[in-house]
mmCIF file of C-alpha atoms in Angstrom:
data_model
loop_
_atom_site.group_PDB
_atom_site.id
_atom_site.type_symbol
_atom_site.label_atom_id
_atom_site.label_comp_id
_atom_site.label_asym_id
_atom_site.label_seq_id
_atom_site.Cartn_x
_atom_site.Cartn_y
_atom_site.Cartn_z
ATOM 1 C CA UNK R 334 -28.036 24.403 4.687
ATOM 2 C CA UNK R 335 -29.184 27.645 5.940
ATOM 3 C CA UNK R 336 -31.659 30.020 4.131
ATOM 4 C CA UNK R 337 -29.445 32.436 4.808
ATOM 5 C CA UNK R 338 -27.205 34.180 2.589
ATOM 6 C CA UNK R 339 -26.858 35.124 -0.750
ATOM 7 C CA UNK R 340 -28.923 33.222 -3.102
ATOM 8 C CA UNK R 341 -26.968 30.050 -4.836
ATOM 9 C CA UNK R 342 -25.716 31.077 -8.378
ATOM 10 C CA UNK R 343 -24.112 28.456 -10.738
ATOM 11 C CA UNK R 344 -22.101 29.243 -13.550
ATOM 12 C CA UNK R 345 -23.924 28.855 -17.029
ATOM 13 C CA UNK R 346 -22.772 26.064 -19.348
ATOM 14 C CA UNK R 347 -22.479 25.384 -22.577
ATOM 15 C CA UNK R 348 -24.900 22.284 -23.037
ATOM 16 C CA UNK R 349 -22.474 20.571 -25.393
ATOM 17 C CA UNK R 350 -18.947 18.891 -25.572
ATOM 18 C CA UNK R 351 -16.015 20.663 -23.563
ATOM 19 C CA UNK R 352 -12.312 20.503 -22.907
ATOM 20 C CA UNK R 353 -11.305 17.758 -20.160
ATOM 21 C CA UNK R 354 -9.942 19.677 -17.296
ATOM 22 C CA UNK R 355 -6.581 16.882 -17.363
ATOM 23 C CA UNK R 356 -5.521 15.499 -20.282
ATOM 24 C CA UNK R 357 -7.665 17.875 -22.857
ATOM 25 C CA UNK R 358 -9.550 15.367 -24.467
ATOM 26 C CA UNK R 359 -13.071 16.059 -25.356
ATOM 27 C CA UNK R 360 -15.608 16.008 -22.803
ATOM 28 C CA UNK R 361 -19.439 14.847 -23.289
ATOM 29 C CA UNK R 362 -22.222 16.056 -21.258
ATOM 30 C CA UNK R 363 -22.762 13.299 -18.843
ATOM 31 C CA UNK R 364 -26.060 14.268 -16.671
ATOM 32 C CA UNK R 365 -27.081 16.694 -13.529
ATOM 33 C CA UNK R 366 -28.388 16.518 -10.561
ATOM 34 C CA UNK R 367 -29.786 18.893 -8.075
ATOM 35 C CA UNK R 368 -27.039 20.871 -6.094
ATOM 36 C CA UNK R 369 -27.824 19.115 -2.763
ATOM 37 C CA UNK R 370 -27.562 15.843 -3.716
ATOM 38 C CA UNK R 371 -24.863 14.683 -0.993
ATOM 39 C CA UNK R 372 -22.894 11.413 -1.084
ATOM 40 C CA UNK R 373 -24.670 10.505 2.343
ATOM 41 C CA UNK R 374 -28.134 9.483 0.580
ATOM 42 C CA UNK R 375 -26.187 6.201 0.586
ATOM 43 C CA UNK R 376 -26.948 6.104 4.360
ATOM 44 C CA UNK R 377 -30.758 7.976 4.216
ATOM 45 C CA UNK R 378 -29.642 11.328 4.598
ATOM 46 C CA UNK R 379 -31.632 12.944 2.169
ATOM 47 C CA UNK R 380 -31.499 17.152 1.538
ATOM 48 C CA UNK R 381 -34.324 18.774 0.024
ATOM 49 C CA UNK R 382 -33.805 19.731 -2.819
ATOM 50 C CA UNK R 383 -33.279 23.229 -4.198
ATOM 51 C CA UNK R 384 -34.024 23.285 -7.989
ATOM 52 C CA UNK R 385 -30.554 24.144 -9.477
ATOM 53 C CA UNK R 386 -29.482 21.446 -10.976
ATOM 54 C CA UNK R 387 -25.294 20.640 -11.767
ATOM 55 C CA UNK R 388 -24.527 19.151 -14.944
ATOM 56 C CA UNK R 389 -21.349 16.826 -15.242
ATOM 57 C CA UNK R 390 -19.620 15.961 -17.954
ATOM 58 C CA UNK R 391 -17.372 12.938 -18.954
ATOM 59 C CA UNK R 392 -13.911 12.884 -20.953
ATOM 60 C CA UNK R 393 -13.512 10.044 -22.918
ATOM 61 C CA UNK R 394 -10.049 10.540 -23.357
ATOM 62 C CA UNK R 395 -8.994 9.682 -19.905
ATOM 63 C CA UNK R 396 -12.461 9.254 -17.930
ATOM 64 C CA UNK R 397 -12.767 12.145 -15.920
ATOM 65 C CA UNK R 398 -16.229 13.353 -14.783
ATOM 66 C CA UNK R 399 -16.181 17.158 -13.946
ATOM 67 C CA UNK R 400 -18.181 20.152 -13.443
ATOM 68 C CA UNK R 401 -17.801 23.866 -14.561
ATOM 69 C CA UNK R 402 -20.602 25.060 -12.717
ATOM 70 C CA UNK R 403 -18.486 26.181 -9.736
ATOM 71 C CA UNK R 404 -15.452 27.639 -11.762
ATOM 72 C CA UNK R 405 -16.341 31.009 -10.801
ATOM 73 C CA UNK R 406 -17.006 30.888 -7.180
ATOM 74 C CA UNK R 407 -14.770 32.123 -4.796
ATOM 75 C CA UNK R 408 -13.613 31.243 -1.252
ATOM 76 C CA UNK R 409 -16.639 32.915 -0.402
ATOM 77 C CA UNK R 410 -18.903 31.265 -2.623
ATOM 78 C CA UNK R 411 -17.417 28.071 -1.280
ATOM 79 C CA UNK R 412 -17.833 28.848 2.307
ATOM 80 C CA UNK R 413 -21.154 30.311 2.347
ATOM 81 C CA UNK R 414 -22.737 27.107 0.019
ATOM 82 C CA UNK R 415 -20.979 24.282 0.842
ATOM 83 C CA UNK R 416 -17.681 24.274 3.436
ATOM 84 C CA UNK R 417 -20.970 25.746 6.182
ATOM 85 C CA UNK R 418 -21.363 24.510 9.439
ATOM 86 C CA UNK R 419 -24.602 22.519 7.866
ATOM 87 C CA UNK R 420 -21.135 20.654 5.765
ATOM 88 C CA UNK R 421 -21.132 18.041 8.781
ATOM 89 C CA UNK R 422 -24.769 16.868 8.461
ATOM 90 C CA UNK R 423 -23.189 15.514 5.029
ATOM 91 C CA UNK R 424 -19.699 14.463 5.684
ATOM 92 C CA UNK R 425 -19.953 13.100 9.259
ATOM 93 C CA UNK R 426 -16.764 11.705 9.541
ATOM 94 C CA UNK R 427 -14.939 15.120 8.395
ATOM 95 C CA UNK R 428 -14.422 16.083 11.821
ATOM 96 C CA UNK R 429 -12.688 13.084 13.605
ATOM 97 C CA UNK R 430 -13.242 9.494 12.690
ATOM 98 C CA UNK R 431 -12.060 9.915 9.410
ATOM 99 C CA UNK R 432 -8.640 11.716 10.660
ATOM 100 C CA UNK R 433 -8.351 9.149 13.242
ATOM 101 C CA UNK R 434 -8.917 5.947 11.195
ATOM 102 C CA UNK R 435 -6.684 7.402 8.980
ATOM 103 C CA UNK R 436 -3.728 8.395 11.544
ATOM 104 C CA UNK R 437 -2.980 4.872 12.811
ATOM 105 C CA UNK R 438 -1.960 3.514 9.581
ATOM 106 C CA UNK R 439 -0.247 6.416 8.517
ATOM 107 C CA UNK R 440 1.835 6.205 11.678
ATOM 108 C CA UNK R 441 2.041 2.519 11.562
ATOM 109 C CA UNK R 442 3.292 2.434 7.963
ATOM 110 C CA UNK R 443 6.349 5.126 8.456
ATOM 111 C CA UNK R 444 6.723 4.632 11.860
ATOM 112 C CA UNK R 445 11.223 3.573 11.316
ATOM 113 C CA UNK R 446 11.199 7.350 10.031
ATOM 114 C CA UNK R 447 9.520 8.789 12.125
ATOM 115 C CA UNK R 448 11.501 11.079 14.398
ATOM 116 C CA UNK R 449 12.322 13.664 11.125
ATOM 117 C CA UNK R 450 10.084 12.701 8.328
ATOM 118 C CA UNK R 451 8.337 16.222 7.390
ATOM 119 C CA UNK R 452 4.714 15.737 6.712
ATOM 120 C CA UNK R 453 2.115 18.114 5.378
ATOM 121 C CA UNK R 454 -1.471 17.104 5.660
ATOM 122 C CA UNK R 455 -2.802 19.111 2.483
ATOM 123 C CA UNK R 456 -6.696 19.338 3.273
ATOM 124 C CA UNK R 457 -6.092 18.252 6.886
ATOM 125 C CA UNK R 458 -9.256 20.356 7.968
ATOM 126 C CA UNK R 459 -9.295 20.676 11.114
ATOM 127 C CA UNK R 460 -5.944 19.645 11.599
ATOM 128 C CA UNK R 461 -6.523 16.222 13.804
ATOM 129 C CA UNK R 462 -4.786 13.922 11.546
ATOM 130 C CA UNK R 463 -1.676 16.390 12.163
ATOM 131 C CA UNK R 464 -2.253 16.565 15.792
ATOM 132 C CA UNK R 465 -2.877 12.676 15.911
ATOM 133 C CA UNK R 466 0.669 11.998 13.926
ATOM 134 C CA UNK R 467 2.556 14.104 16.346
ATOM 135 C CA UNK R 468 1.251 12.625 19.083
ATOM 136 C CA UNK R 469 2.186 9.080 17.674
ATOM 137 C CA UNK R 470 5.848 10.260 17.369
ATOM 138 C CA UNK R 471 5.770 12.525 13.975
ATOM 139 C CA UNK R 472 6.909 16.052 15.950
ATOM 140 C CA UNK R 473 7.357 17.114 12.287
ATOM 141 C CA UNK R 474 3.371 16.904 10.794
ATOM 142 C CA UNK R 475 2.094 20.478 10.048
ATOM 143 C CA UNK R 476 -1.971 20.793 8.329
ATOM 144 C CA UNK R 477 -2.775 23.225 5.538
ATOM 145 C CA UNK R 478 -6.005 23.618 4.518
ATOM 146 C CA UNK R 479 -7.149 26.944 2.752
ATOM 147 C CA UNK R 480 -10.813 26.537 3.248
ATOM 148 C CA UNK R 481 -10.122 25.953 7.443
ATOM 149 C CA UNK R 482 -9.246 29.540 9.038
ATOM 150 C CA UNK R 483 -6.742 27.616 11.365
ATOM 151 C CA UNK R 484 -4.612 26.178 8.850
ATOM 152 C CA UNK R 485 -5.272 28.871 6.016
ATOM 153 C CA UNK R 486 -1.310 30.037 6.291
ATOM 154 C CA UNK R 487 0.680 28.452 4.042
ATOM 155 C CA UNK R 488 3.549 26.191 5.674
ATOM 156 C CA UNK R 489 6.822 27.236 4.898
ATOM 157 C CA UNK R 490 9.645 24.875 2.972
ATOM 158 C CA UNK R 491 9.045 21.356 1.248
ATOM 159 C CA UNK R 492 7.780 17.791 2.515
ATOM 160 C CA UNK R 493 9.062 14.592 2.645
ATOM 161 C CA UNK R 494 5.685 13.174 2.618
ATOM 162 C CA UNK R 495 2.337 15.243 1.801
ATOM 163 C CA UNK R 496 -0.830 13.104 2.737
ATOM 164 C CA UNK R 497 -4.087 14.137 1.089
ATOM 165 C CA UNK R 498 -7.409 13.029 2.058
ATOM 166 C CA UNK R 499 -10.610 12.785 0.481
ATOM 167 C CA UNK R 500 -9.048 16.366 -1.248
ATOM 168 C CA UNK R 501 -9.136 15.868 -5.442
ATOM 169 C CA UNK R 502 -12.471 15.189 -5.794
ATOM 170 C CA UNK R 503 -13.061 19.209 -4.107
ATOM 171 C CA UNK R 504 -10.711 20.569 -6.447
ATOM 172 C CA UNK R 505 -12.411 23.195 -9.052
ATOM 173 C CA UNK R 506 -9.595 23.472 -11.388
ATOM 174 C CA UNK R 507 -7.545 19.686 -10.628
ATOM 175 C CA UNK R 508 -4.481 20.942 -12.309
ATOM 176 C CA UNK R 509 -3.971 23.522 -10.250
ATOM 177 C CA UNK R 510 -4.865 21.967 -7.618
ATOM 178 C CA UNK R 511 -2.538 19.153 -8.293
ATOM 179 C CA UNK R 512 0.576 21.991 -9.004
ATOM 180 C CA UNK R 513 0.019 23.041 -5.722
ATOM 181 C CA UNK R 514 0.208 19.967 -3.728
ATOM 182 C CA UNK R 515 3.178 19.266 -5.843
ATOM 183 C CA UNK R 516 4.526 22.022 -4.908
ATOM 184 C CA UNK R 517 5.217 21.502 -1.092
ATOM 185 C CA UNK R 518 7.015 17.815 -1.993
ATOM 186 C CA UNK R 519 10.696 17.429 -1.494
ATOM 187 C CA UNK R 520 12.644 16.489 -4.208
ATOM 188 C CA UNK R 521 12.300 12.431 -4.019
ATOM 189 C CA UNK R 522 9.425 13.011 -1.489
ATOM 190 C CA UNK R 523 5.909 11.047 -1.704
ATOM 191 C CA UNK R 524 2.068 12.114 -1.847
ATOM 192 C CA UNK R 525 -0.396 9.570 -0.400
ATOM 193 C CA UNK R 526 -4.091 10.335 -1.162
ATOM 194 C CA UNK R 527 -7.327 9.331 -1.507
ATOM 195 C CA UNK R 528 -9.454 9.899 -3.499
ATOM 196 C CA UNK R 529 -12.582 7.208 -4.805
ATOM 197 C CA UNK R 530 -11.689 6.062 -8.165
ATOM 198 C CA UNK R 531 -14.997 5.577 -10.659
ATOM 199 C CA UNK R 532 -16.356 1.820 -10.618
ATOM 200 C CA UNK R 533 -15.526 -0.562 -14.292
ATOM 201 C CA UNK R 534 -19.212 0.186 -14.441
ATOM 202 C CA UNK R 535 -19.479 4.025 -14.637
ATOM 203 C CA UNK R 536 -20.984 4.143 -18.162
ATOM 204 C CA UNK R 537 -23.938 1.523 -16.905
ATOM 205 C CA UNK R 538 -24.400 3.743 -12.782
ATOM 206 C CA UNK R 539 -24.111 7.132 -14.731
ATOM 207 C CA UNK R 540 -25.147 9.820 -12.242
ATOM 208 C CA UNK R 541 -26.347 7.088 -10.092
ATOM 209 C CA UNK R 542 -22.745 6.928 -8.759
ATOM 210 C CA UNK R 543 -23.209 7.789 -4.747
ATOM 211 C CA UNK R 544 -19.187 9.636 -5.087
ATOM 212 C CA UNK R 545 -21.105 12.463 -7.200
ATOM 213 C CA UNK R 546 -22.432 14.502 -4.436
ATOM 214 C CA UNK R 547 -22.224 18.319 -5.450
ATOM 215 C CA UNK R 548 -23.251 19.358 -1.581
ATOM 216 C CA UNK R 549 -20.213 17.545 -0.673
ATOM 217 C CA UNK R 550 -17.740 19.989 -2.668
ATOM 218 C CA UNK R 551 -17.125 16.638 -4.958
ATOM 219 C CA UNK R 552 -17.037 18.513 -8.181
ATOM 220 C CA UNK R 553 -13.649 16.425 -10.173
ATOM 221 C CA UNK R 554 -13.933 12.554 -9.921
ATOM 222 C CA UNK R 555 -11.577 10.397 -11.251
ATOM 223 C CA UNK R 556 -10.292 7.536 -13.215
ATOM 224 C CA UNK R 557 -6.856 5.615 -12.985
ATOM 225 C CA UNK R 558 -6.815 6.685 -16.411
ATOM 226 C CA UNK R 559 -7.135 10.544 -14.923
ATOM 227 C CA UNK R 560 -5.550 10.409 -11.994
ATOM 228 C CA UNK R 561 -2.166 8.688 -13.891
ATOM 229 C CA UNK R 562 -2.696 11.897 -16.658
ATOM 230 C CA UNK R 563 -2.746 14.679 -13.798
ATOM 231 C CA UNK R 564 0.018 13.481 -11.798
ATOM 232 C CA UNK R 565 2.230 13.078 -14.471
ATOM 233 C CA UNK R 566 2.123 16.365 -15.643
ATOM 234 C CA UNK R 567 4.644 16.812 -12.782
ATOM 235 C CA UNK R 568 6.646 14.114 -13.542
ATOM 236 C CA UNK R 569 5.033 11.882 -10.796
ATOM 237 C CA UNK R 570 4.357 8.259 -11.148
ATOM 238 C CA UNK R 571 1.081 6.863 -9.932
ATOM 239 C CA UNK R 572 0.563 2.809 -7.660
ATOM 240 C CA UNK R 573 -2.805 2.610 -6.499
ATOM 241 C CA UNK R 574 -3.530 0.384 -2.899
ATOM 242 C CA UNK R 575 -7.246 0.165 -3.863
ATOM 243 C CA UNK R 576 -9.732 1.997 -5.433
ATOM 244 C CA UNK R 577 -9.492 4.720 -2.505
ATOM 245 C CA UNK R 578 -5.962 4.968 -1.544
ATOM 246 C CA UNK R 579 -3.078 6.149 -3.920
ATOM 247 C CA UNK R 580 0.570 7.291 -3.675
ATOM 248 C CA UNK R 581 2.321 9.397 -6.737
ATOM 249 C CA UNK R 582 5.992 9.917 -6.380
ATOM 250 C CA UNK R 583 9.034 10.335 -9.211
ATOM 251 C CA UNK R 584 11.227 7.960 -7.327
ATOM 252 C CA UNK R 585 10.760 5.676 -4.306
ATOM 253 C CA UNK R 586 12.103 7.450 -1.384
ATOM 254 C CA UNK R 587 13.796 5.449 1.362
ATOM 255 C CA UNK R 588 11.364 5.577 3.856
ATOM 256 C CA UNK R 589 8.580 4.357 1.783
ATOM 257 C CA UNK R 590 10.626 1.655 -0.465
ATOM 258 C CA UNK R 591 9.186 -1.823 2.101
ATOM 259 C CA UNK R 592 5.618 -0.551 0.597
ATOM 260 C CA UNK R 593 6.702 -1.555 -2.987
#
């Protein structure tokens, strides 16, 4: 991250309990670490660090682990601190190999509909997954992404299918977050997303957990527990794949019915 800039300000918090950000449950203080503590460490990529530590916190209602410390920021804030161009040194595949891993199964998996199914790649970045799906047959895949200045306009109409990738865990405020994703699906549509769901183990790893990585943007991780409390606050059931890959939907639409 670049020296330049204005100087890296954290919102203060309260050093005891708060309100979960989902299901409003009481949340404990849970630990900190120093804002550039990235999830690449995992692979030796270690950032020096910069003194300002980010507390967490833990509900133990539903599980959630959450910060406040970025609740003010804006866009800005965002931008300058984290979404840089120093943001690849810590999320190498960002740019293309996670779009592209994740393009081919996407296609694969809805290829029968795929002449008019309406995607929206919420998050899409860069917009390669997009560009990927449309070259695989999917002439209907737009990207929004309101941290990328390409894809910063908001698509007009619904979605039959809204993918999200590697997107909760950047999301501030997850509620909102969550009403706006829900807001581009077609009535009967589907979200797929991933997002890394905490290990059986959490209480035992603590802040240990390589998925808490405050230089990555990851500022809301979640449970099943979570994750099944968010979505159905818009009437959205949740079926997990794994601990990474999800889908939430209020009915099983056609196209997606020989997945359950």
């Amino acid at each position: 991250m670049s020296d330049a800039g204005p100087p890296l300000c954290l919102r203060a918090t309260d050093p005891g309990p708060a309100i979960c950000k989902v299901c409003g449950g009481e949340a404990q203080p849970f630990g900190a670490v120093d804002f550039n503590r990235s999830c690449e460490e995992v692979r030796g990529k270690v950032l020096p660090p910069t003194g300002v530590a980010v507390p967490y916190r833990r509900c133990t209602r539903c599980g959630l682990i959450f910060t406040d410390a970025f609740d003010d920021w804006s866009f800005t804030d965002f931008e300058t601190h984290i979404y840089n161009d120093a943001y690849v040194d810590i999320d190498p595949d960002f740019a293309a190999a996670r779009p592209d891993a994740n393009a081919g199964p996407v296609a694969k998996t809805f290829e029968a509909a795929a002449p008019g199914l309406r995607i929206l790649d919420y998050g899409g970045g860069n917009g390669r997954l997009a560009e990927n799906l449309r070259g695989e047959g999917f002439p209907l895949t737009q990207t929004y992404d309101p941290f990328y200045p390409d894809f910063r306009r908001r698509p007009p109409g619904r979605f039959d299918l809204v993918t999200c990738f590697e997107t909760l865990e950047h999301m501030p405020d997850p509620k909102a977050g969550a009403a706006d994703i829900a807001s581009f699906l077609e009535e009967g549509g589907m979200l797929l997303f991933s997002t890394l769901i905490q290990p059986d183990n959490i209480a035992e790893v603590g802040m240990g957990w390589p998925y808490i990585g405050p230089r990555n943007g990851h500022v809301t991780l979640h449970s099943r527990a979570s994750l099944e409390a968010l979505w159905g606050l818009f009437g959205l059931n949740v079926a997990s794949f794994d601990d990474n890959l999800h889908v939430a939907y209020a009915t099983v639409p056609t196209f997606a019915r020989h997945l359950f």
